[in-house]
Amino acid sequence: MISPEFNVDQTSDEFSKKLFGSIQQIGSARNVKAGEVIISPEVTAPFFFYVKSGIFKTIKMLGAQAHILGFTFKGDLDGDPATLLENPIQSFSIIALTDSEIICCNWKDLKENLGEVSYLRVLNHFLIRYVNTLQNRLIESIAVTAEQRYKDLISQHPKQIMSIPQADLASYLGITPQSLSRIRSTKF
């Protein structure tokens, strides 16, 4: 996930307004069915997408085991941040958990639309947000219990969390589905 809770459509600063305007101008609207793969391993994906509605998960396969790296919700931008630096082949998948609406944007088209200086500013912003996301995820995995991370998810996305399968939530939290059931059964 590039930038959780980016909410570029809800901010009033000029930078976000210009970026969201460009996304709307150059992007291609697309309806996505639950289960549809947006980005898959072994394929270069030189684009990102804005989530108008729906929920996505990012997964990494290690052997036969799928590990959930994150979730993307309405207002978020998603894609592979490494494509900002070069065009690598992905090692993860982004899959729709629910029927969704997205706007897909090619990085090259964004650069042409914004111009070099504004485009570099956007890249810098995306990369900073992505690094912050990775740092926070690492710190949470070390210093915050699965129960607290679940409570945080519930407080940030109370309605959307109910659309995420328990096995996916458990994988994201690094616990078994049975442990998640115990957490869910406690009153908080």
mmCIF file of C-alpha atoms in Angstrom:
data_model
loop_
_atom_site.group_PDB
_atom_site.id
_atom_site.type_symbol
_atom_site.label_atom_id
_atom_site.label_comp_id
_atom_site.label_asym_id
_atom_site.label_seq_id
_atom_site.Cartn_x
_atom_site.Cartn_y
_atom_site.Cartn_z
ATOM 1 C CA MET A 1 0.000 0.000 0.000
ATOM 2 C CA ILE A 2 1.376 3.382 -0.913
ATOM 3 C CA SER A 3 -0.263 5.633 1.559
ATOM 4 C CA PRO A 4 -2.917 4.518 4.007
ATOM 5 C CA GLU A 5 -5.476 7.153 4.822
ATOM 6 C CA PHE A 6 -4.011 9.516 2.246
ATOM 7 C CA ASN A 7 -7.518 10.983 1.743
ATOM 8 C CA VAL A 8 -6.340 13.203 -1.106
ATOM 9 C CA ASP A 9 -9.989 13.852 -1.954
ATOM 10 C CA GLN A 10 -10.768 15.328 1.477
ATOM 11 C CA THR A 11 -7.849 17.659 2.118
ATOM 12 C CA SER A 12 -7.952 21.337 1.312
ATOM 13 C CA ASP A 13 -4.279 22.160 0.739
ATOM 14 C CA GLU A 14 -3.288 23.185 -2.797
ATOM 15 C CA PHE A 15 -0.911 20.246 -3.239
ATOM 16 C CA SER A 16 -3.656 17.666 -2.572
ATOM 17 C CA LYS A 17 -6.212 19.559 -4.657
ATOM 18 C CA LYS A 18 -3.845 19.632 -7.636
ATOM 19 C CA LEU A 19 -2.947 15.958 -7.242
ATOM 20 C CA PHE A 20 -6.564 14.835 -6.918
ATOM 21 C CA GLY A 21 -7.516 16.994 -9.903
ATOM 22 C CA SER A 22 -4.803 15.312 -11.966
ATOM 23 C CA ILE A 23 -5.930 11.856 -10.843
ATOM 24 C CA GLN A 24 -9.480 12.639 -11.930
ATOM 25 C CA GLN A 25 -8.313 14.158 -15.215
ATOM 26 C CA ILE A 26 -5.890 11.454 -16.390
ATOM 27 C CA GLY A 27 -7.166 8.402 -14.554
ATOM 28 C CA SER A 28 -9.371 5.667 -15.902
ATOM 29 C CA ALA A 29 -12.376 4.807 -13.768
ATOM 30 C CA ARG A 30 -12.848 1.110 -13.269
ATOM 31 C CA ASN A 31 -15.272 -1.158 -11.437
ATOM 32 C CA VAL A 32 -13.584 -4.076 -9.724
ATOM 33 C CA LYS A 33 -15.228 -7.272 -8.504
ATOM 34 C CA ALA A 34 -14.410 -8.848 -5.151
ATOM 35 C CA GLY A 35 -11.522 -11.268 -5.642
ATOM 36 C CA GLU A 36 -10.132 -9.468 -8.704
ATOM 37 C CA VAL A 37 -6.357 -9.095 -8.758
ATOM 38 C CA ILE A 38 -5.186 -5.532 -9.507
ATOM 39 C CA ILE A 39 -1.445 -6.144 -9.216
ATOM 40 C CA SER A 40 0.078 -9.605 -9.370
ATOM 41 C CA PRO A 41 3.533 -11.040 -8.762
ATOM 42 C CA GLU A 42 5.974 -11.283 -11.633
ATOM 43 C CA VAL A 43 4.320 -8.412 -13.544
ATOM 44 C CA THR A 44 5.500 -4.817 -13.808
ATOM 45 C CA ALA A 45 2.723 -2.404 -12.812
ATOM 46 C CA PRO A 46 3.677 1.193 -13.747
ATOM 47 C CA PHE A 47 0.493 2.610 -12.251
ATOM 48 C CA PHE A 48 -1.219 3.439 -8.984
ATOM 49 C CA PHE A 49 -4.896 3.664 -8.172
ATOM 50 C CA TYR A 50 -7.192 5.785 -6.053
ATOM 51 C CA VAL A 51 -9.894 3.899 -4.145
ATOM 52 C CA LYS A 52 -13.292 5.569 -4.676
ATOM 53 C CA SER A 53 -15.037 2.757 -2.802
ATOM 54 C CA GLY A 54 -14.226 -0.701 -1.531
ATOM 55 C CA ILE A 55 -11.456 -2.513 0.297
ATOM 56 C CA PHE A 56 -8.242 -4.092 -1.001
ATOM 57 C CA LYS A 57 -5.619 -6.311 0.568
ATOM 58 C CA THR A 58 -1.941 -6.571 -0.236
ATOM 59 C CA ILE A 59 -0.538 -10.084 0.105
ATOM 60 C CA LYS A 60 2.888 -11.661 -0.114
ATOM 61 C CA MET A 61 3.234 -15.387 -0.683
ATOM 62 C CA LEU A 62 5.980 -17.142 1.254
ATOM 63 C CA GLY A 63 5.886 -20.712 0.053
ATOM 64 C CA ALA A 64 2.262 -21.786 0.191
ATOM 65 C CA GLN A 65 1.413 -19.297 2.955
ATOM 66 C CA ALA A 66 -0.221 -15.933 2.137
ATOM 67 C CA HIS A 67 0.724 -13.056 4.437
ATOM 68 C CA ILE A 68 -1.392 -9.921 4.548
ATOM 69 C CA LEU A 69 0.807 -6.831 4.413
ATOM 70 C CA GLY A 70 -1.967 -4.266 4.605
ATOM 71 C CA PHE A 71 -5.433 -3.090 3.678
ATOM 72 C CA THR A 72 -6.473 -0.171 1.519
ATOM 73 C CA PHE A 73 -9.744 1.690 2.044
ATOM 74 C CA LYS A 74 -11.788 4.444 0.423
ATOM 75 C CA GLY A 75 -9.671 7.570 -0.094
ATOM 76 C CA ASP A 76 -6.374 5.671 -0.195
ATOM 77 C CA LEU A 77 -3.856 5.440 -3.010
ATOM 78 C CA ASP A 78 -2.368 2.034 -3.722
ATOM 79 C CA GLY A 79 0.239 0.504 -5.983
ATOM 80 C CA ASP A 80 3.901 -0.439 -5.852
ATOM 81 C CA PRO A 81 6.041 2.455 -4.604
ATOM 82 C CA ALA A 82 9.168 0.820 -6.041
ATOM 83 C CA THR A 83 7.859 1.633 -9.517
ATOM 84 C CA LEU A 84 8.478 5.276 -8.635
ATOM 85 C CA LEU A 85 12.186 4.541 -8.779
ATOM 86 C CA GLU A 86 12.290 1.950 -11.543
ATOM 87 C CA ASN A 87 10.014 -0.676 -13.073
ATOM 88 C CA PRO A 88 10.657 -3.775 -10.990
ATOM 89 C CA ILE A 89 8.602 -6.909 -11.115
ATOM 90 C CA GLN A 90 6.272 -7.087 -8.112
ATOM 91 C CA SER A 91 6.626 -9.759 -5.469
ATOM 92 C CA PHE A 92 3.156 -9.210 -3.999
ATOM 93 C CA SER A 93 -0.480 -9.040 -5.050
ATOM 94 C CA ILE A 94 -3.182 -6.444 -4.488
ATOM 95 C CA ILE A 95 -6.644 -7.995 -4.501
ATOM 96 C CA ALA A 96 -10.126 -6.511 -4.092
ATOM 97 C CA LEU A 97 -11.883 -7.792 -0.973
ATOM 98 C CA THR A 98 -15.169 -6.159 -1.944
ATOM 99 C CA ASP A 99 -16.761 -4.892 -5.127
ATOM 100 C CA SER A 100 -14.973 -1.594 -5.592
ATOM 101 C CA GLU A 101 -14.538 1.500 -7.730
ATOM 102 C CA ILE A 102 -11.053 2.759 -8.511
ATOM 103 C CA ILE A 103 -9.326 5.341 -10.685
ATOM 104 C CA CYS A 104 -6.142 3.936 -12.262
ATOM 105 C CA CYS A 105 -3.342 6.353 -13.177
ATOM 106 C CA ASN A 106 -0.133 5.666 -15.036
ATOM 107 C CA TRP A 107 2.899 7.322 -13.431
ATOM 108 C CA LYS A 108 4.070 8.535 -16.849
ATOM 109 C CA ASP A 109 0.719 10.232 -17.500
ATOM 110 C CA LEU A 110 0.844 11.898 -14.082
ATOM 111 C CA LYS A 111 4.307 13.261 -14.875
ATOM 112 C CA GLU A 112 3.101 14.690 -18.197
ATOM 113 C CA ASN A 113 0.040 16.216 -16.540
ATOM 114 C CA LEU A 114 1.793 17.810 -13.570
ATOM 115 C CA GLY A 115 5.120 18.779 -15.118
ATOM 116 C CA GLU A 116 8.562 17.788 -13.843
ATOM 117 C CA VAL A 117 8.758 19.862 -10.654
ATOM 118 C CA SER A 118 5.268 19.047 -9.363
ATOM 119 C CA TYR A 119 5.707 15.395 -10.313
ATOM 120 C CA LEU A 120 8.947 15.163 -8.322
ATOM 121 C CA ARG A 121 7.167 16.755 -5.377
ATOM 122 C CA VAL A 122 4.438 14.099 -5.629
ATOM 123 C CA LEU A 123 7.023 11.302 -5.816
ATOM 124 C CA ASN A 124 8.785 12.682 -2.758
ATOM 125 C CA HIS A 125 5.483 12.884 -0.886
ATOM 126 C CA PHE A 126 4.495 9.316 -1.829
ATOM 127 C CA LEU A 127 7.870 7.892 -0.861
ATOM 128 C CA ILE A 128 7.915 9.696 2.478
ATOM 129 C CA ARG A 129 4.410 8.428 3.278
ATOM 130 C CA TYR A 130 5.372 4.905 2.237
ATOM 131 C CA VAL A 131 8.530 4.875 4.373
ATOM 132 C CA ASN A 132 6.489 6.197 7.326
ATOM 133 C CA THR A 133 3.946 3.422 6.767
ATOM 134 C CA LEU A 134 6.694 0.782 6.765
ATOM 135 C CA GLN A 135 8.290 2.240 9.893
ATOM 136 C CA ASN A 136 4.962 2.369 11.720
ATOM 137 C CA ARG A 137 4.124 -1.194 10.686
ATOM 138 C CA LEU A 138 7.515 -2.411 11.934
ATOM 139 C CA ILE A 139 7.215 -0.561 15.243
ATOM 140 C CA GLU A 140 3.659 -1.836 15.739
ATOM 141 C CA SER A 141 4.728 -5.422 15.077
ATOM 142 C CA ILE A 142 7.407 -5.130 17.762
ATOM 143 C CA ALA A 143 5.859 -2.859 20.369
ATOM 144 C CA VAL A 144 2.074 -3.163 20.085
ATOM 145 C CA THR A 145 0.009 -6.244 20.891
ATOM 146 C CA ALA A 146 -2.237 -7.833 18.301
ATOM 147 C CA GLU A 147 -5.203 -6.931 20.501
ATOM 148 C CA GLN A 148 -4.262 -3.233 20.471
ATOM 149 C CA ARG A 149 -3.628 -3.259 16.694
ATOM 150 C CA TYR A 150 -7.072 -4.827 16.226
ATOM 151 C CA LYS A 151 -8.643 -2.150 18.446
ATOM 152 C CA ASP A 152 -6.857 0.519 16.389
ATOM 153 C CA LEU A 153 -8.221 -0.966 13.149
ATOM 154 C CA ILE A 154 -11.728 -1.049 14.615
ATOM 155 C CA SER A 155 -11.499 2.587 15.709
ATOM 156 C CA GLN A 156 -10.150 3.746 12.310
ATOM 157 C CA HIS A 157 -12.443 1.647 10.099
ATOM 158 C CA PRO A 158 -15.386 0.394 12.193
ATOM 159 C CA LYS A 159 -17.722 -0.427 9.284
ATOM 160 C CA GLN A 160 -15.157 -1.606 6.746
ATOM 161 C CA ILE A 161 -13.465 -4.032 9.151
ATOM 162 C CA MET A 162 -16.591 -6.205 9.121
ATOM 163 C CA SER A 163 -16.075 -6.830 5.369
ATOM 164 C CA ILE A 164 -12.605 -8.274 5.900
ATOM 165 C CA PRO A 165 -12.476 -12.061 6.347
ATOM 166 C CA GLN A 166 -11.298 -13.179 9.783
ATOM 167 C CA ALA A 167 -8.406 -15.186 8.284
ATOM 168 C CA ASP A 168 -7.127 -12.040 6.502
ATOM 169 C CA LEU A 169 -7.378 -9.936 9.656
ATOM 170 C CA ALA A 170 -5.563 -12.620 11.642
ATOM 171 C CA SER A 171 -2.790 -12.811 9.043
ATOM 172 C CA TYR A 172 -2.376 -9.034 9.090
ATOM 173 C CA LEU A 173 -2.161 -9.075 12.891
ATOM 174 C CA GLY A 174 0.267 -12.014 12.863
ATOM 175 C CA ILE A 175 -1.999 -14.290 14.885
ATOM 176 C CA THR A 176 -4.199 -17.325 14.306
ATOM 177 C CA PRO A 177 -7.913 -16.968 13.490
ATOM 178 C CA GLN A 178 -8.634 -18.617 16.867
ATOM 179 C CA SER A 179 -6.638 -15.925 18.682
ATOM 180 C CA LEU A 180 -8.537 -13.261 16.774
ATOM 181 C CA SER A 181 -11.826 -14.876 17.844
ATOM 182 C CA ARG A 182 -10.695 -14.586 21.472
ATOM 183 C CA ILE A 183 -9.786 -10.920 20.978
ATOM 184 C CA ARG A 184 -13.124 -10.212 19.309
ATOM 185 C CA SER A 185 -15.008 -11.876 22.167
ATOM 186 C CA THR A 186 -13.552 -9.500 24.768
ATOM 187 C CA LYS A 187 -15.435 -6.319 25.453
ATOM 188 C CA PHE A 188 -13.491 -3.146 24.668
#
